[in-house]
Amino acid sequence: MNNNDEIIIRPANNNDDLKRIAELIYKTDVYIYPYWFENVENAKEELSQRLLEEGFIFNINNIDVAVDSKTNEIVGIINSYTKNSNLNYDYTNLKNKNERYNFTITNYVEHLVNDIKNVPYAYISNICVHENYRGKKIAKKLINYVKDKYKKQLLDEIYLDVIINNKSAVVAYEKNGFEVQSDVFTGFAGPSEEEPEVVSMSSRL
Ligand SMILES: CC(C)(COP(=O)(O)OP(=O)(O)OC[C@H]1O[C@@H](n2cnc3c(N)ncnc32)[C@H](O)[C@@H]1OP(=O)(O)O)[C@@H](O)C(=O)NCCC(=O)NCCS
């Protein structure tokens, strides 16, 4: 078992294990990403390449990673941005690709991007700690890292949306200063899927 002191949080870069980052993004939402990519192997192949595309919501520049310094393994990720992040991606190619992208890009990614353009807050869209490393306060380290980052940019609030039946995530956010800020609303799923119930949470920086 690894000691938490051996976990380093730092910005992701092009030389990182992009497939591991893609895998961890895939595991942050059991509705949208399985619908989008069908399975984790597809996500690892495709999303790992898109991480390098300028302006894409999951661009490597928006991601910070938790690394086990003993093994250099990426054990956690957090994807976050602000209205000043480069989110000027042309989604046309994705939309044209297939029905799945057409649905999800229209209803999910564009919604997120448009939302963030209008608010003076930071936004966390994805956080994941690898199964073997959960319960070691790595999520706490990742959250504190991005909070410090945006505090230094003089922002004073950070928010996120979370599926309410994802108890581990809700508890982890509550333990790290986030409070529910909205009524329950309907999240995004594939057209034939049951729609998840979601709330927005935010924390002062
Ligand atoms: C949510 C997640 C990131 C938490 O990561 P983690 O590194 O295990 O969390 P931490 O160890 O930092 O725990 C933070 C706090 O939440 C609590 N917590 C975490 N998981 C919990 C669980 N399943 N039940 C109860 N409390 C839990 C911890 O006890 C800790 O509280 P403490 O500070 O008082 O000790 C992790 O479970 C995960 O990757 N889940 C899958 C991906 C996902 O759903 N992401 C969220 C999408 S919005």
Short mmCIF file of C-alpha atoms and ligand atoms in Angstrom, two decimals:
data_model
loop_
_atom_site.label_atom_id
_atom_site.label_comp_id
_atom_site.label_asym_id
_atom_site.label_seq_id
_atom_site.Cartn_x
_atom_site.Cartn_y
_atom_site.Cartn_z
CA MET A 1 0.00 0.00 0.00
CA ASN A 2 1.25 3.43 -0.83
CA ASN A 3 1.74 6.21 1.64
CA ASN A 4 -0.14 9.37 0.74
CA ASP A 5 3.10 11.39 0.94
CA GLU A 6 4.25 9.57 -2.16
CA ILE A 7 1.37 11.02 -4.17
CA ILE A 8 2.31 14.12 -6.15
CA ILE A 9 -0.32 16.40 -7.71
CA ARG A 10 0.80 18.27 -10.83
CA PRO A 11 -0.50 19.48 -14.20
CA ALA A 12 -0.85 16.75 -16.82
CA ASN A 13 1.34 16.97 -19.92
CA ASN A 14 1.61 15.44 -23.38
CA ASN A 15 4.11 12.82 -22.21
CA ASP A 16 1.78 11.40 -19.58
CA ASP A 17 -0.01 8.09 -19.99
CA LEU A 18 -2.92 9.53 -21.99
CA LYS A 19 -4.76 6.21 -22.10
CA ARG A 20 -4.79 6.07 -18.30
CA ILE A 21 -6.10 9.65 -18.17
CA ALA A 22 -8.80 8.73 -20.72
CA GLU A 23 -9.71 5.64 -18.67
CA LEU A 24 -10.12 7.71 -15.52
CA ILE A 25 -12.26 10.33 -17.29
CA TYR A 26 -14.43 7.50 -18.63
CA LYS A 27 -14.99 6.23 -15.08
CA THR A 28 -16.33 9.56 -13.77
CA ASP A 29 -19.85 9.11 -15.12
CA VAL A 30 -21.56 5.78 -15.67
CA TYR A 31 -24.21 7.32 -17.94
CA ILE A 32 -22.60 9.67 -20.39
CA TYR A 33 -19.25 8.06 -21.21
CA PRO A 34 -20.46 4.48 -21.74
CA TYR A 35 -23.08 6.00 -24.03
CA TRP A 36 -20.50 8.13 -25.77
CA PHE A 37 -17.70 5.58 -26.17
CA GLU A 38 -19.54 2.27 -25.59
CA ASN A 39 -16.72 0.80 -23.51
CA VAL A 40 -13.53 1.77 -21.72
CA GLU A 41 -11.26 0.39 -24.44
CA ASN A 42 -12.82 2.68 -27.07
CA ALA A 43 -12.49 5.60 -24.66
CA LYS A 44 -8.82 4.83 -24.10
CA GLU A 45 -8.14 4.77 -27.85
CA GLU A 46 -10.18 7.76 -28.88
CA LEU A 47 -10.27 10.10 -25.93
CA SER A 48 -6.52 9.73 -25.39
CA GLN A 49 -5.98 11.34 -28.81
CA ARG A 50 -8.59 14.04 -28.30
CA LEU A 51 -6.85 15.10 -25.08
CA LEU A 52 -4.28 16.76 -27.35
CA GLU A 53 -6.82 18.67 -29.46
CA GLU A 54 -6.73 22.40 -28.77
CA GLY A 55 -9.84 23.79 -27.12
CA PHE A 56 -11.46 20.40 -26.47
CA ILE A 57 -13.25 20.24 -23.12
CA PHE A 58 -11.01 17.35 -21.99
CA ASN A 59 -7.82 18.98 -23.26
CA ILE A 60 -4.66 17.98 -21.39
CA ASN A 61 -4.17 21.63 -20.33
CA ASN A 62 -7.35 21.45 -18.23
CA ILE A 63 -6.24 18.33 -16.35
CA ASP A 64 -4.20 17.85 -13.19
CA VAL A 65 -3.01 14.41 -12.19
CA ALA A 66 -2.16 12.52 -9.01
CA VAL A 67 1.00 10.49 -9.55
CA ASP A 68 2.43 7.71 -7.41
CA SER A 69 6.01 8.97 -7.25
CA LYS A 70 7.33 5.47 -6.55
CA THR A 71 5.95 3.96 -9.75
CA ASN A 72 5.17 7.08 -11.83
CA GLU A 73 1.67 5.67 -12.29
CA ILE A 74 -1.17 8.16 -12.72
CA VAL A 75 -3.62 7.25 -9.96
CA GLY A 76 -6.09 10.13 -10.18
CA ILE A 77 -7.22 12.99 -12.39
CA ILE A 78 -9.18 16.20 -12.04
CA ASN A 79 -10.47 18.13 -15.06
CA SER A 80 -11.38 21.75 -14.40
CA TYR A 81 -11.59 25.05 -16.19
CA THR A 82 -12.83 28.62 -16.15
CA LYS A 83 -14.30 30.94 -18.73
CA ASN A 84 -10.71 31.92 -19.58
CA SER A 85 -9.77 28.36 -20.52
CA ASN A 86 -9.44 27.64 -24.21
CA LEU A 87 -12.76 25.97 -24.96
CA ASN A 88 -13.02 27.03 -28.59
CA TYR A 89 -13.30 23.61 -30.11
CA ASP A 90 -15.07 22.95 -33.38
CA TYR A 91 -17.42 20.11 -32.48
CA THR A 92 -18.66 19.68 -36.06
CA ASN A 93 -16.42 16.71 -36.75
CA LEU A 94 -17.59 14.95 -33.64
CA LYS A 95 -21.23 15.67 -34.36
CA ASN A 96 -20.92 14.28 -37.84
CA LYS A 97 -19.23 11.16 -36.63
CA ASN A 98 -22.24 9.29 -35.38
CA GLU A 99 -25.57 9.51 -33.64
CA ARG A 100 -24.02 9.13 -30.21
CA TYR A 101 -21.80 12.15 -30.57
CA ASN A 102 -24.58 14.14 -32.11
CA PHE A 103 -26.75 13.61 -29.06
CA THR A 104 -24.19 13.99 -26.34
CA ILE A 105 -22.16 16.81 -27.80
CA THR A 106 -25.28 18.83 -28.43
CA ASN A 107 -26.79 18.24 -25.04
CA TYR A 108 -23.84 17.87 -22.74
CA VAL A 109 -20.56 19.35 -23.83
CA GLU A 110 -22.00 22.44 -25.48
CA HIS A 111 -24.15 23.02 -22.42
CA LEU A 112 -21.08 22.86 -20.17
CA VAL A 113 -19.02 25.09 -22.42
CA ASN A 114 -21.78 27.66 -22.79
CA ASP A 115 -22.44 27.65 -19.06
CA ILE A 116 -18.85 28.23 -18.13
CA LYS A 117 -18.48 31.10 -20.58
CA ASN A 118 -21.04 33.05 -18.59
CA VAL A 119 -19.85 32.63 -15.02
CA PRO A 120 -16.90 34.02 -13.04
CA TYR A 121 -16.34 30.68 -11.31
CA ALA A 122 -14.07 27.70 -11.76
CA TYR A 123 -15.75 24.44 -12.70
CA ILE A 124 -14.75 20.83 -12.01
CA SER A 125 -16.09 18.52 -14.70
CA ASN A 126 -14.32 15.27 -13.79
CA ILE A 127 -12.54 13.77 -10.81
CA CYS A 128 -11.50 10.16 -10.50
CA VAL A 129 -9.14 8.14 -8.33
CA HIS A 130 -8.12 4.71 -9.57
CA GLU A 131 -9.94 1.89 -7.74
CA ASN A 132 -6.73 0.61 -6.10
CA TYR A 133 -6.03 4.02 -4.55
CA ARG A 134 -9.42 5.11 -3.22
CA GLY A 135 -9.94 6.04 0.43
CA LYS A 136 -6.43 7.51 0.78
CA LYS A 137 -7.44 11.17 0.54
CA ILE A 138 -6.17 11.51 -3.01
CA ALA A 139 -9.44 13.16 -4.10
CA LYS A 140 -8.95 15.60 -1.25
CA LYS A 141 -5.45 16.42 -2.54
CA LEU A 142 -6.73 16.88 -6.09
CA ILE A 143 -9.58 19.14 -4.97
CA ASN A 144 -7.31 21.25 -2.76
CA TYR A 145 -4.80 21.55 -5.58
CA VAL A 146 -7.33 23.00 -8.02
CA LYS A 147 -8.83 25.20 -5.30
CA ASP A 148 -5.39 26.71 -4.65
CA LYS A 149 -4.78 27.11 -8.37
CA TYR A 150 -7.97 29.13 -8.90
CA LYS A 151 -7.57 31.07 -5.68
CA LYS A 152 -4.25 32.29 -7.05
CA GLN A 153 -6.15 33.40 -10.16
CA LEU A 154 -8.32 35.48 -7.81
CA LEU A 155 -11.50 33.50 -8.43
CA ASP A 156 -13.61 33.08 -5.33
CA GLU A 157 -15.89 30.16 -6.10
CA ILE A 158 -15.71 26.71 -7.69
CA TYR A 159 -18.64 24.55 -8.66
CA LEU A 160 -19.53 21.19 -10.14
CA ASP A 161 -22.50 18.98 -10.96
CA VAL A 162 -22.79 15.55 -9.37
CA ILE A 163 -25.16 12.61 -9.79
CA ILE A 164 -26.88 12.30 -6.42
CA ASN A 165 -26.68 8.52 -6.20
CA ASN A 166 -22.87 8.76 -6.50
CA LYS A 167 -22.52 8.78 -2.72
CA SER A 168 -18.70 8.56 -2.62
CA ALA A 169 -18.43 11.66 -4.76
CA VAL A 170 -21.09 13.63 -2.87
CA VAL A 171 -19.44 12.78 0.47
CA ALA A 172 -15.96 13.59 -0.85
CA TYR A 173 -17.19 16.99 -2.05
CA GLU A 174 -19.05 17.73 1.20
CA LYS A 175 -15.97 16.82 3.23
CA ASN A 176 -14.01 19.29 1.12
CA GLY A 177 -16.19 22.35 1.59
CA PHE A 178 -18.79 21.93 -1.16
CA GLU A 179 -22.47 22.57 -0.45
CA VAL A 180 -25.50 21.76 -2.57
CA GLN A 181 -26.59 24.91 -4.41
CA SER A 182 -29.46 23.77 -6.59
CA ASP A 183 -32.63 21.73 -6.68
CA VAL A 184 -32.28 18.29 -8.16
CA PHE A 185 -32.28 18.41 -11.96
CA THR A 186 -32.06 15.84 -14.69
CA GLY A 187 -28.64 14.91 -15.97
CA PHE A 188 -27.64 13.64 -19.36
CA ALA A 189 -27.96 10.07 -20.47
CA GLY A 190 -28.42 8.28 -23.75
CA PRO A 191 -31.93 8.73 -25.16
CA SER A 192 -33.04 5.27 -24.04
CA GLU A 193 -31.37 5.37 -20.65
CA GLU A 194 -32.91 6.28 -17.34
CA GLU A 195 -31.97 9.92 -16.70
CA PRO A 196 -29.81 10.49 -13.62
CA GLU A 197 -30.71 13.01 -10.91
CA VAL A 198 -28.05 15.68 -10.50
CA VAL A 199 -27.33 18.62 -8.19
CA SER A 200 -24.90 21.52 -8.46
CA MET A 201 -22.48 22.02 -5.57
CA SER A 202 -20.10 24.86 -4.93
CA SER A 203 -17.34 25.90 -2.56
CA ARG A 204 -15.76 29.23 -1.69
CA LEU A 205 -12.09 29.48 -2.62
C1 LIG B 1 -15.25 10.09 -5.60
C2 LIG B 1 -13.77 9.67 -5.56
C3 LIG B 1 -13.00 10.57 -6.51
C4 LIG B 1 -13.23 9.83 -4.13
O1 LIG B 1 -11.83 9.56 -4.16
P1 LIG B 1 -10.98 9.14 -2.87
O2 LIG B 1 -9.55 9.46 -3.12
O3 LIG B 1 -11.30 7.75 -2.48
O4 LIG B 1 -11.55 10.14 -1.75
P2 LIG B 1 -10.77 10.64 -0.46
O5 LIG B 1 -10.00 9.48 0.12
O6 LIG B 1 -10.01 11.89 -0.74
O7 LIG B 1 -12.00 10.95 0.50
C5 LIG B 1 -12.47 12.27 0.73
C6 LIG B 1 -13.50 12.20 1.84
O8 LIG B 1 -14.68 11.54 1.36
C7 LIG B 1 -14.93 10.37 2.14
N1 LIG B 1 -15.32 9.29 1.24
C8 LIG B 1 -14.77 8.95 0.06
N2 LIG B 1 -15.40 7.87 -0.43
C9 LIG B 1 -16.36 7.55 0.44
C10 LIG B 1 -17.35 6.52 0.50
N3 LIG B 1 -17.46 5.61 -0.48
N4 LIG B 1 -18.20 6.49 1.56
C11 LIG B 1 -18.10 7.41 2.54
N5 LIG B 1 -17.17 8.41 2.56
C12 LIG B 1 -16.33 8.45 1.53
C13 LIG B 1 -13.64 10.04 2.84
O9 LIG B 1 -13.87 9.36 4.05
C14 LIG B 1 -13.00 11.37 3.03
O10 LIG B 1 -13.51 11.98 4.21
P3 LIG B 1 -12.48 12.51 5.35
O11 LIG B 1 -11.71 13.62 4.69
O12 LIG B 1 -13.36 12.96 6.47
O13 LIG B 1 -11.65 11.32 5.68
C15 LIG B 1 -13.61 8.18 -5.95
O14 LIG B 1 -14.51 7.39 -5.21
C16 LIG B 1 -13.82 7.91 -7.43
O15 LIG B 1 -12.91 8.04 -8.24
N6 LIG B 1 -15.06 7.49 -7.84
C17 LIG B 1 -15.33 7.13 -9.25
C18 LIG B 1 -15.34 8.34 -10.15
C19 LIG B 1 -16.44 9.31 -9.79
O16 LIG B 1 -17.58 8.93 -9.53
N7 LIG B 1 -16.11 10.62 -9.77
C20 LIG B 1 -17.01 11.66 -9.38
C21 LIG B 1 -17.77 12.16 -10.55
S1 LIG B 1 -18.69 13.61 -10.15
#
